[in-house]
mmCIF file of C-alpha atoms and ligand atoms in Angstrom:
data_model
loop_
_atom_site.group_PDB
_atom_site.id
_atom_site.type_symbol
_atom_site.label_atom_id
_atom_site.label_comp_id
_atom_site.label_asym_id
_atom_site.label_seq_id
_atom_site.Cartn_x
_atom_site.Cartn_y
_atom_site.Cartn_z
ATOM 1 C CA MET A 129 0.033 -0.130 -0.131
ATOM 2 C CA ALA A 130 1.589 3.367 -0.680
ATOM 3 C CA THR A 131 2.389 5.766 1.869
ATOM 4 C CA ALA A 132 1.953 8.806 2.680
ATOM 5 C CA ASP A 133 4.977 9.799 0.855
ATOM 6 C CA GLU A 134 4.783 8.673 -0.847
ATOM 7 C CA ILE A 135 1.432 9.757 -1.801
ATOM 8 C CA GLY A 136 3.551 13.037 -1.010
ATOM 9 C CA ARG A 137 6.278 13.096 -3.831
ATOM 10 C CA ALA A 138 3.860 10.661 -7.023
ATOM 11 C CA ALA A 139 1.973 14.314 -6.361
ATOM 12 C CA ASP A 140 5.367 16.672 -6.567
ATOM 13 C CA ILE A 141 5.266 14.954 -10.278
ATOM 14 C CA LEU A 142 2.605 15.085 -10.862
ATOM 15 C CA ARG A 143 2.976 19.246 -10.470
ATOM 16 C CA ALA A 144 6.543 19.083 -12.627
ATOM 17 C CA GLY A 145 5.128 17.358 -15.278
ATOM 18 C CA GLY A 146 5.826 13.951 -15.019
ATOM 19 C CA LEU A 147 4.176 10.628 -14.937
ATOM 20 C CA VAL A 148 3.332 8.651 -12.430
ATOM 21 C CA ALA A 149 0.375 5.537 -12.306
ATOM 22 C CA PHE A 150 -2.424 4.402 -9.538
ATOM 23 C CA PRO A 151 -4.011 2.169 -8.426
ATOM 24 C CA THR A 152 -8.311 2.300 -8.936
ATOM 25 C CA GLU A 153 -11.195 0.668 -8.904
ATOM 26 C CA THR A 154 -10.583 -0.584 -12.342
ATOM 27 C CA VAL A 155 -7.928 -1.077 -14.049
ATOM 28 C CA TYR A 156 -4.651 1.108 -12.833
ATOM 29 C CA GLY A 157 -4.717 4.381 -14.803
ATOM 30 C CA LEU A 158 -1.498 6.155 -16.067
ATOM 31 C CA GLY A 159 -2.019 9.634 -15.030
ATOM 32 C CA ALA A 160 -0.848 13.282 -15.789
ATOM 33 C CA ASP A 161 -2.057 17.736 -14.942
ATOM 34 C CA ALA A 162 -4.231 17.391 -17.523
ATOM 35 C CA ALA A 163 -3.392 20.655 -17.592
ATOM 36 C CA ASN A 164 -0.514 20.608 -18.169
ATOM 37 C CA ALA A 165 -0.053 20.625 -22.451
ATOM 38 C CA ASP A 166 3.419 19.086 -22.063
ATOM 39 C CA ALA A 167 2.565 16.817 -19.573
ATOM 40 C CA LEU A 168 -0.114 15.221 -22.200
ATOM 41 C CA ARG A 169 2.331 15.023 -24.496
ATOM 42 C CA ARG A 170 4.659 12.730 -22.267
ATOM 43 C CA LEU A 171 1.221 10.685 -21.865
ATOM 44 C CA PHE A 172 0.657 10.813 -25.045
ATOM 45 C CA ALA A 173 3.843 9.194 -25.986
ATOM 46 C CA ALA A 174 4.671 6.768 -23.586
ATOM 47 C CA LYS A 175 1.515 4.713 -23.445
ATOM 48 C CA GLY A 176 1.701 4.812 -28.058
ATOM 49 C CA ARG A 177 -1.366 6.005 -27.786
ATOM 50 C CA PRO A 178 -2.200 8.311 -30.996
ATOM 51 C CA ALA A 179 -2.401 12.486 -30.049
ATOM 52 C CA ASP A 180 -6.834 12.794 -31.132
ATOM 53 C CA HIS A 181 -8.074 9.999 -28.705
ATOM 54 C CA PRO A 182 -10.372 11.833 -25.846
ATOM 55 C CA VAL A 183 -8.939 10.817 -22.192
ATOM 56 C CA ILE A 184 -10.780 10.571 -18.307
ATOM 57 C CA VAL A 185 -9.666 13.422 -16.161
ATOM 58 C CA HIS A 186 -9.780 12.432 -13.000
ATOM 59 C CA LEU A 187 -11.246 13.688 -10.029
ATOM 60 C CA ALA A 188 -11.376 14.153 -6.550
ATOM 61 C CA ASP A 189 -14.614 15.187 -5.656
ATOM 62 C CA ALA A 190 -17.159 16.085 -7.744
ATOM 63 C CA ALA A 191 -17.314 19.932 -6.215
ATOM 64 C CA GLN A 192 -14.168 20.030 -9.516
ATOM 65 C CA LEU A 193 -16.750 19.461 -12.095
ATOM 66 C CA SER A 194 -16.999 23.267 -12.470
ATOM 67 C CA GLU A 195 -13.482 23.867 -13.857
ATOM 68 C CA TRP A 196 -14.051 21.441 -16.255
ATOM 69 C CA VAL A 197 -17.208 20.864 -17.700
ATOM 70 C CA ARG A 198 -19.603 23.868 -18.867
ATOM 71 C CA THR A 199 -23.090 22.499 -18.313
ATOM 72 C CA ILE A 200 -23.495 19.798 -15.144
ATOM 73 C CA PRO A 201 -26.781 17.966 -17.894
ATOM 74 C CA GLU A 202 -29.936 15.914 -15.343
ATOM 75 C CA ALA A 203 -29.142 13.202 -16.221
ATOM 76 C CA ALA A 204 -25.007 13.074 -14.974
ATOM 77 C CA ALA A 205 -26.268 14.653 -12.632
ATOM 78 C CA LYS A 206 -29.072 11.607 -11.497
ATOM 79 C CA LEU A 207 -25.413 9.701 -11.824
ATOM 80 C CA VAL A 208 -23.454 11.353 -10.276
ATOM 81 C CA ALA A 209 -25.328 11.844 -7.378
ATOM 82 C CA ALA A 210 -26.007 7.617 -6.933
ATOM 83 C CA PHE A 211 -22.744 5.708 -8.503
ATOM 84 C CA TRP A 212 -19.248 8.877 -7.385
ATOM 85 C CA PRO A 213 -17.103 8.390 -6.523
ATOM 86 C CA GLY A 214 -16.647 5.045 -8.659
ATOM 87 C CA PRO A 215 -16.940 2.817 -12.517
ATOM 88 C CA LEU A 216 -18.373 4.890 -13.735
ATOM 89 C CA THR A 217 -17.102 7.350 -16.247
ATOM 90 C CA LEU A 218 -19.542 11.077 -18.322
ATOM 91 C CA ILE A 219 -19.022 12.110 -21.085
ATOM 92 C CA VAL A 220 -20.362 16.080 -20.508
ATOM 93 C CA PRO A 221 -19.558 19.351 -21.692
ATOM 94 C CA ARG A 222 -15.339 20.643 -21.877
ATOM 95 C CA ALA A 223 -15.515 23.903 -20.256
ATOM 96 C CA ALA A 224 -13.897 26.228 -23.015
ATOM 97 C CA GLY A 225 -10.309 26.462 -20.671
ATOM 98 C CA VAL A 226 -10.229 22.589 -20.822
ATOM 99 C CA LEU A 227 -7.276 21.020 -23.339
ATOM 100 C CA ASP A 228 -7.404 19.806 -27.028
ATOM 101 C CA ALA A 229 -5.324 16.855 -25.893
ATOM 102 C CA VAL A 230 -7.368 15.862 -22.933
ATOM 103 C CA THR A 231 -11.016 15.289 -25.666
ATOM 104 C CA GLY A 232 -9.535 14.461 -28.883
ATOM 105 C CA GLY A 233 -10.400 17.999 -29.951
ATOM 106 C CA GLN A 234 -14.330 16.994 -29.207
ATOM 107 C CA GLU A 235 -16.581 19.135 -27.154
ATOM 108 C CA THR A 236 -16.852 16.938 -24.056
ATOM 109 C CA VAL A 237 -14.689 16.191 -21.624
ATOM 110 C CA GLY A 238 -14.975 12.681 -20.189
ATOM 111 C CA VAL A 239 -14.714 12.865 -15.739
ATOM 112 C CA ARG A 240 -14.378 10.240 -12.906
ATOM 113 C CA VAL A 241 -14.280 10.859 -9.649
ATOM 114 C CA PRO A 242 -12.500 6.823 -8.166
ATOM 115 C CA ARG A 243 -13.101 5.379 -4.565
ATOM 116 C CA HIS A 244 -10.306 3.371 -4.842
ATOM 117 C CA PRO A 245 -8.243 4.789 -1.807
ATOM 118 C CA VAL A 246 -4.803 5.463 -3.261
ATOM 119 C CA ALA A 247 -6.516 6.620 -6.057
ATOM 120 C CA HIS A 248 -8.580 9.115 -3.978
ATOM 121 C CA ALA A 249 -5.340 10.616 -1.595
ATOM 122 C CA LEU A 250 -3.305 10.747 -4.863
ATOM 123 C CA LEU A 251 -5.805 13.370 -6.334
ATOM 124 C CA ALA A 252 -6.818 14.898 -3.341
ATOM 125 C CA ALA A 253 -3.447 16.237 -2.101
ATOM 126 C CA PHE A 254 -3.091 16.858 -5.956
ATOM 127 C CA GLY A 255 -5.298 18.808 -5.929
ATOM 128 C CA GLY A 256 -6.242 19.220 -9.735
ATOM 129 C CA GLY A 257 -7.488 16.569 -12.204
ATOM 130 C CA VAL A 258 -5.403 14.335 -13.059
ATOM 131 C CA ALA A 259 -5.687 12.657 -17.229
ATOM 132 C CA ALA A 260 -5.037 8.640 -16.627
ATOM 133 C CA PRO A 261 -6.184 5.927 -19.581
ATOM 134 C CA SER A 262 -5.011 2.913 -18.570
ATOM 135 C CA ALA A 263 -2.124 1.744 -17.435
ATOM 136 C CA ASN A 264 -1.098 0.368 -20.299
ATOM 137 C CA THR A 265 0.934 0.561 -23.365
ATOM 138 C CA PHE A 266 -1.931 0.871 -26.566
ATOM 139 C CA GLY A 267 -3.539 -2.087 -27.484
ATOM 140 C CA HIS A 268 -2.413 -4.411 -25.202
ATOM 141 C CA ILE A 269 -4.461 -5.747 -21.671
ATOM 142 C CA SER A 270 -4.791 -3.564 -18.781
ATOM 143 C CA ALA A 271 -2.383 -3.598 -15.842
ATOM 144 C CA THR A 272 -4.254 -4.674 -12.382
ATOM 145 C CA HIS A 273 -2.022 -4.104 -10.481
ATOM 146 C CA ALA A 274 1.755 -2.917 -10.115
ATOM 147 C CA ALA A 275 4.227 -5.248 -10.835
ATOM 148 C CA HIS A 276 1.769 -5.368 -14.577
ATOM 149 C CA VAL A 277 2.328 -0.995 -15.318
ATOM 150 C CA ARG A 278 5.797 -2.046 -14.385
ATOM 151 C CA ALA A 279 5.664 -4.283 -16.673
ATOM 152 C CA GLU A 280 4.894 -2.162 -20.117
ATOM 153 C CA PHE A 281 6.457 0.989 -18.689
ATOM 154 C CA ASP A 282 10.505 1.499 -17.914
ATOM 155 C CA GLU A 283 11.456 4.296 -14.650
ATOM 156 C CA ALA A 284 13.246 6.756 -17.315
ATOM 157 C CA THR A 285 9.128 6.278 -18.217
ATOM 158 C CA VAL A 286 7.091 6.389 -15.677
ATOM 159 C CA PRO A 287 9.156 7.516 -12.661
ATOM 160 C CA LEU A 288 6.949 6.061 -10.068
ATOM 161 C CA VAL A 289 3.866 2.919 -9.324
ATOM 162 C CA LEU A 290 2.225 3.767 -6.554
ATOM 163 C CA ASP A 291 1.137 0.158 -4.540
ATOM 164 C CA GLY A 292 -2.689 -0.712 -3.800
ATOM 165 C CA ASP A 293 -5.377 -2.865 -2.948
ATOM 166 C CA PRO A 294 -5.823 -4.878 -6.276
ATOM 167 C CA PRO A 295 -9.673 -3.632 -7.526
ATOM 168 C CA ASP A 296 -12.386 -4.417 -7.201
ATOM 169 C CA ILE A 297 -13.789 -4.566 -10.111
ATOM 170 C CA GLY A 298 -10.379 -5.495 -12.692
ATOM 171 C CA VAL A 299 -12.568 -4.076 -15.793
ATOM 172 C CA GLU A 300 -12.156 -0.506 -17.030
ATOM 173 C CA SER A 301 -15.541 1.858 -16.291
ATOM 174 C CA THR A 302 -18.441 2.105 -17.589
ATOM 175 C CA ILE A 303 -18.675 4.791 -19.898
ATOM 176 C CA VAL A 304 -21.967 7.356 -20.225
ATOM 177 C CA ASP A 305 -22.260 10.190 -23.095
ATOM 178 C CA VAL A 306 -24.871 12.145 -21.409
ATOM 179 C CA SER A 307 -24.548 15.206 -23.243
ATOM 180 C CA GLY A 308 -26.742 14.840 -25.467
ATOM 181 C CA PRO A 309 -30.259 14.045 -26.406
ATOM 182 C CA ARG A 310 -30.441 10.273 -24.553
ATOM 183 C CA PRO A 311 -28.332 9.121 -22.114
ATOM 184 C CA THR A 312 -25.775 6.525 -24.791
ATOM 185 C CA LEU A 313 -24.163 3.763 -23.266
ATOM 186 C CA LEU A 314 -19.932 4.162 -25.451
ATOM 187 C CA ARG A 315 -18.546 1.587 -22.701
ATOM 188 C CA PRO A 316 -19.710 -1.286 -20.594
ATOM 189 C CA GLY A 317 -18.098 -1.863 -17.143
ATOM 190 C CA GLY A 318 -18.237 -1.970 -13.229
ATOM 191 C CA ILE A 319 -21.731 -0.644 -13.614
ATOM 192 C CA THR A 320 -24.554 -2.243 -15.528
ATOM 193 C CA PRO A 321 -26.967 -0.968 -17.973
ATOM 194 C CA ALA A 322 -29.896 -2.217 -15.663
ATOM 195 C CA GLN A 323 -28.025 0.067 -12.431
ATOM 196 C CA LEU A 324 -28.166 2.997 -15.790
ATOM 197 C CA ALA A 325 -32.141 2.803 -16.416
ATOM 198 C CA ALA A 326 -32.691 2.481 -12.400
ATOM 199 C CA VAL A 327 -32.137 5.395 -11.772
ATOM 200 C CA LEU A 328 -32.121 7.579 -15.369
ATOM 201 C CA GLY A 329 -36.190 6.099 -15.126
ATOM 202 C CA GLU A 330 -35.309 5.080 -18.456
ATOM 203 C CA PRO A 331 -33.091 2.929 -20.336
ATOM 204 C CA VAL A 332 -30.031 3.757 -22.297
ATOM 205 C CA ALA A 333 -29.243 4.320 -25.985
ATOM 206 C CA ALA A 334 -26.616 2.314 -27.899
ATOM 207 C CA PRO A 335 -23.873 4.948 -29.386
ATOM 208 C CA THR A 336 -24.697 4.762 -33.056
ATOM 209 C CA ALA A 337 -22.259 6.277 -36.200
ATOM 210 C CA SER A 338 -22.583 9.904 -35.203
ATOM 211 C CA SER A 339 -21.593 9.488 -31.236
ATOM 212 C CA PRO A 340 -18.964 10.313 -29.785
ATOM 213 C CA ARG A 341 -15.387 8.253 -30.879
ATOM 214 C CA ALA A 342 -14.271 6.797 -28.312
ATOM 215 C CA PRO A 343 -11.512 3.404 -28.825
ATOM 216 C CA GLY A 344 -11.735 1.821 -25.970
ATOM 217 C CA THR A 345 -13.792 0.402 -28.238
ATOM 218 C CA LEU A 346 -12.088 -0.307 -30.869
ATOM 219 C CA PRO A 347 -12.850 -3.250 -32.624
ATOM 220 C CA ARG A 348 -9.231 -4.839 -31.159
ATOM 221 C CA HIS A 349 -8.272 -3.628 -27.781
ATOM 222 C CA TYR A 350 -7.839 -4.789 -23.886
ATOM 223 C CA ALA A 351 -6.045 -7.971 -26.611
ATOM 224 C CA PRO A 352 -3.091 -10.708 -25.191
ATOM 225 C CA ARG A 353 -0.077 -11.307 -27.067
ATOM 226 C CA THR A 354 -0.887 -14.561 -28.006
ATOM 227 C CA PRO A 355 -4.015 -15.307 -30.317
ATOM 228 C CA LEU A 356 -6.962 -15.339 -27.556
ATOM 229 C CA GLU A 357 -10.231 -17.715 -28.984
ATOM 230 C CA ILE A 358 -13.582 -18.376 -27.881
ATOM 231 C CA VAL A 359 -15.047 -21.484 -27.470
ATOM 232 C CA PRO A 360 -18.957 -22.267 -26.415
ATOM 233 C CA THR A 361 -18.848 -24.791 -23.225
ATOM 234 C CA GLU A 362 -20.526 -27.535 -25.402
ATOM 235 C CA MET A 363 -17.852 -27.263 -27.196
ATOM 236 C CA LEU A 364 -14.365 -26.860 -25.519
ATOM 237 C CA GLU A 365 -13.583 -30.133 -24.050
ATOM 238 C CA ALA A 366 -12.955 -31.279 -28.394
ATOM 239 C CA ARG A 367 -11.850 -28.131 -28.789
ATOM 240 C CA ILE A 368 -8.538 -28.332 -26.986
ATOM 241 C CA ARG A 369 -8.563 -32.300 -28.054
ATOM 242 C CA SER A 370 -7.874 -31.568 -31.525
ATOM 243 C CA LEU A 371 -5.467 -29.234 -31.083
ATOM 244 C CA THR A 372 -3.992 -30.956 -28.972
ATOM 245 C CA ASP A 373 -3.531 -33.631 -31.212
ATOM 246 C CA ASN A 374 -1.619 -31.310 -33.871
ATOM 247 C CA GLY A 375 0.317 -30.805 -31.536
ATOM 248 C CA GLU A 376 -0.333 -27.828 -29.908
ATOM 249 C CA ARG A 377 0.149 -26.077 -26.566
ATOM 250 C CA VAL A 378 -2.848 -24.488 -25.333
ATOM 251 C CA ALA A 379 -3.858 -22.683 -22.260
ATOM 252 C CA VAL A 380 -7.485 -22.368 -21.490
ATOM 253 C CA LEU A 381 -9.473 -19.499 -20.028
ATOM 254 C CA PHE A 382 -12.220 -21.783 -17.680
ATOM 255 C CA TRP A 383 -15.633 -20.653 -15.916
ATOM 256 C CA SER A 384 -18.032 -24.199 -15.145
ATOM 257 C CA PRO A 385 -17.757 -25.256 -12.148
ATOM 258 C CA LYS A 386 -17.660 -28.536 -14.312
ATOM 259 C CA PHE A 387 -14.804 -28.287 -15.600
ATOM 260 C CA MET A 388 -12.962 -27.594 -11.657
ATOM 261 C CA GLU A 389 -12.859 -31.101 -12.059
ATOM 262 C CA TYR A 390 -11.647 -31.610 -15.492
ATOM 263 C CA THR A 391 -7.521 -33.194 -17.260
ATOM 264 C CA PRO A 392 -7.033 -33.137 -20.828
ATOM 265 C CA GLN A 393 -4.059 -35.889 -21.406
ATOM 266 C CA THR A 394 -2.354 -34.218 -22.782
ATOM 267 C CA GLU A 395 -0.405 -30.078 -21.672
ATOM 268 C CA VAL A 396 -3.136 -28.541 -20.849
ATOM 269 C CA ALA A 397 -1.806 -24.667 -18.991
ATOM 270 C CA ARG A 398 -5.432 -23.491 -17.015
ATOM 271 C CA ASP A 399 -6.150 -20.887 -14.829
ATOM 272 C CA ASP A 400 -9.172 -22.204 -13.733
ATOM 273 C CA ALA A 401 -9.673 -19.686 -11.082
ATOM 274 C CA ASN A 402 -12.527 -18.364 -12.060
ATOM 275 C CA THR A 403 -15.473 -20.433 -10.706
ATOM 276 C CA GLY A 404 -19.316 -18.542 -12.643
ATOM 277 C CA ASP A 405 -19.519 -15.455 -10.695
ATOM 278 C CA SER A 406 -19.031 -12.374 -12.667
ATOM 279 C CA TYR A 407 -17.761 -10.602 -10.327
ATOM 280 C CA SER A 408 -14.629 -12.907 -9.351
ATOM 281 C CA TYR A 409 -14.213 -13.697 -12.897
ATOM 282 C CA ALA A 410 -13.817 -9.612 -13.800
ATOM 283 C CA ARG A 411 -11.498 -8.707 -10.789
ATOM 284 C CA LEU A 412 -9.482 -11.165 -11.962
ATOM 285 C CA LEU A 413 -9.691 -11.376 -15.702
ATOM 286 C CA TYR A 414 -6.730 -9.254 -16.673
ATOM 287 C CA THR A 415 -4.485 -10.821 -14.686
ATOM 288 C CA THR A 416 -5.639 -14.434 -15.595
ATOM 289 C CA LEU A 417 -5.435 -13.317 -19.357
ATOM 290 C CA ARG A 418 -1.660 -11.564 -18.677
ATOM 291 C CA SER A 419 -0.737 -14.916 -16.973
ATOM 292 C CA LEU A 420 -1.855 -17.150 -19.859
ATOM 293 C CA ASP A 421 -0.320 -14.963 -21.838
ATOM 294 C CA LYS A 422 2.961 -16.215 -20.559
ATOM 295 C CA VAL A 423 3.089 -20.217 -21.280
ATOM 296 C CA HIS A 424 3.735 -20.346 -23.791
ATOM 297 C CA ALA A 425 0.574 -21.319 -26.115
ATOM 298 C CA SER A 426 -0.120 -21.212 -29.116
ATOM 299 C CA ARG A 427 -3.302 -20.216 -28.546
ATOM 300 C CA ILE A 428 -5.353 -19.150 -25.954
ATOM 301 C CA LEU A 429 -9.502 -20.903 -25.500
ATOM 302 C CA VAL A 430 -11.604 -18.626 -23.076
ATOM 303 C CA GLU A 431 -14.906 -20.573 -22.226
ATOM 304 C CA ASP A 432 -17.587 -19.337 -23.301
ATOM 305 C CA VAL A 433 -19.187 -16.913 -20.428
ATOM 306 C CA PRO A 434 -22.966 -16.621 -20.418
ATOM 307 C CA GLU A 435 -25.561 -14.185 -21.936
ATOM 308 C CA GLY A 436 -27.146 -11.630 -19.838
ATOM 309 C CA ASP A 437 -25.889 -8.392 -17.959
ATOM 310 C CA GLU A 438 -24.053 -8.625 -15.561
ATOM 311 C CA TRP A 439 -21.345 -10.210 -17.945
ATOM 312 C CA LEU A 440 -21.769 -7.826 -21.077
ATOM 313 C CA ALA A 441 -18.797 -5.436 -19.914
ATOM 314 C CA VAL A 442 -16.337 -9.033 -19.651
ATOM 315 C CA ARG A 443 -18.275 -10.319 -22.918
ATOM 316 C CA ASP A 444 -17.268 -6.973 -24.664
ATOM 317 C CA ARG A 445 -13.311 -7.815 -23.428
ATOM 318 C CA LEU A 446 -13.147 -10.737 -23.986
ATOM 319 C CA ARG A 447 -15.337 -10.671 -28.015
ATOM 320 C CA ARG A 448 -12.423 -7.450 -28.163
ATOM 321 C CA ALA A 449 -9.442 -9.402 -27.550
ATOM 322 C CA ALA A 450 -10.799 -12.284 -30.117
ATOM 323 C CA GLN A 451 -9.895 -9.394 -33.141
ATOM 324 C CA SER A 452 -6.587 -10.877 -35.013
ATOM 325 C CA SER A 453 -6.538 -7.566 -35.884
HETATM 326 O O1 LIG B 527 -12.001 2.162 -15.587
HETATM 327 C C1 LIG B 527 -11.270 3.031 -16.136
HETATM 328 O O2 LIG B 527 -12.032 4.046 -16.837
HETATM 329 C C2 LIG B 527 -9.764 3.454 -16.325
HETATM 330 C C3 LIG B 527 -9.482 3.933 -15.263
HETATM 331 C C4 LIG B 527 -7.501 4.229 -15.100
HETATM 332 O O3 LIG B 527 -9.929 5.592 -15.481
HETATM 333 N N1 LIG B 527 -9.349 4.017 -17.447
HETATM 334 C C5 LIG B 527 -9.860 3.714 -18.265
HETATM 335 O O4 LIG B 527 -8.240 5.518 -19.790
HETATM 336 O O5 LIG B 527 -9.579 2.340 -18.995
HETATM 337 P P1 LIG B 527 -8.158 4.382 -21.050
HETATM 338 O O6 LIG B 527 -8.113 6.175 -21.842
HETATM 339 O O7 LIG B 527 -7.612 3.907 -21.668
HETATM 340 O O8 LIG B 527 -10.535 4.807 -22.100
HETATM 341 C C6 LIG B 527 -11.158 5.994 -21.848
HETATM 342 C C7 LIG B 527 -11.868 5.855 -22.863
HETATM 343 C C8 LIG B 527 -11.583 5.310 -24.455
HETATM 344 O O9 LIG B 527 -11.621 5.028 -25.311
HETATM 345 C C9 LIG B 527 -11.661 7.656 -24.885
HETATM 346 O O10 LIG B 527 -11.673 7.259 -26.474
HETATM 347 C C10 LIG B 527 -13.180 7.290 -24.121
HETATM 348 O O11 LIG B 527 -12.556 6.661 -22.803
HETATM 349 N N2 LIG B 527 -13.272 8.930 -24.049
HETATM 350 C C11 LIG B 527 -12.334 9.292 -22.926
HETATM 351 N N3 LIG B 527 -12.337 11.147 -23.230
HETATM 352 C C12 LIG B 527 -13.589 11.426 -23.698
HETATM 353 C C13 LIG B 527 -14.470 12.020 -25.275
HETATM 354 N N4 LIG B 527 -14.344 12.789 -24.554
HETATM 355 N N5 LIG B 527 -15.460 11.153 -25.629
HETATM 356 C C14 LIG B 527 -15.833 9.815 -26.182
HETATM 357 N N6 LIG B 527 -15.102 9.750 -25.673
HETATM 358 C C15 LIG B 527 -13.865 9.736 -24.863
HETATM 359 MG MG1 LIG B 528 -7.746 1.679 -21.385
#
């Protein structure tokens, strides 16, 4: 767990225009001073991220919103009251002074107040807005542990990675665009559409062609280096057998309790810590994918997950991880 000293050092690094990684309840963020154009350039360079992709501004408290947004739409106010601090990002009309590097040149800005104690302590100590994409190189798996961040960025690029309890959500925040006539779900995450609808009094719309761009929704994203294939439960054993009979070494991620006893004939690197609860599955997903990515398998087979709202974010990330380009 980060000490008060380290939090103070991290805030100093941000003030000097440097980069700091910090844990949140979703995934690690790679933070930079959102009001410093040089710091933002450094951030985009470190991630290898195209300059026109917007980043989320993280705040210690919803009271700071007025510095970043022009108006607070009614839907935004309802969602803020219900879900902040927490795993929800709102896309709202930007205030005049917000840098183009933050918004990707759009008229909106993404804002979030996280609830992880280390994230909160850092934001409170820094005092301003912290622009923070997930702390991974562009397109790769997001990081949920300090060691994952270190594996992605060296000390010259990111001098300080704050330690903290592992995330209680484990996948990125839910993103809702409340800048238009209807609240629109841009990215499923820790808060489900049913939870949003209950607070809004109307269902959230699906994105359309005119919705703001959200590159986290690029087809291939959140991907391991090893090719990943999603296989329906009832076809999984046959698929493993045909690949291993062919001399392939496969890694497998199960969730069905029925596979707990499964011992394949040939070598299969397995990761079956997940037993069918969508929340613990999400919490472990990126750690699991990172470990399966390291076992020198020719392919990662993932047992397809159930339909339904509570698996939506996991299903979305797995589908993107499985895209081959
Ligand atoms: O859980 C999270 O949201 C994590 C933690 C660190 O807060 N952050 C995160 O950031 O996932 P990133 O940059 O990896 O993904 C943010 C997504 C991107 O797809 C970006 O395009 C979208 O949010 N986004 C940010 N500002 C936006 C805006 N003004 N309009 C539309 N999309 C926006
Ligand atoms: Mg990301």
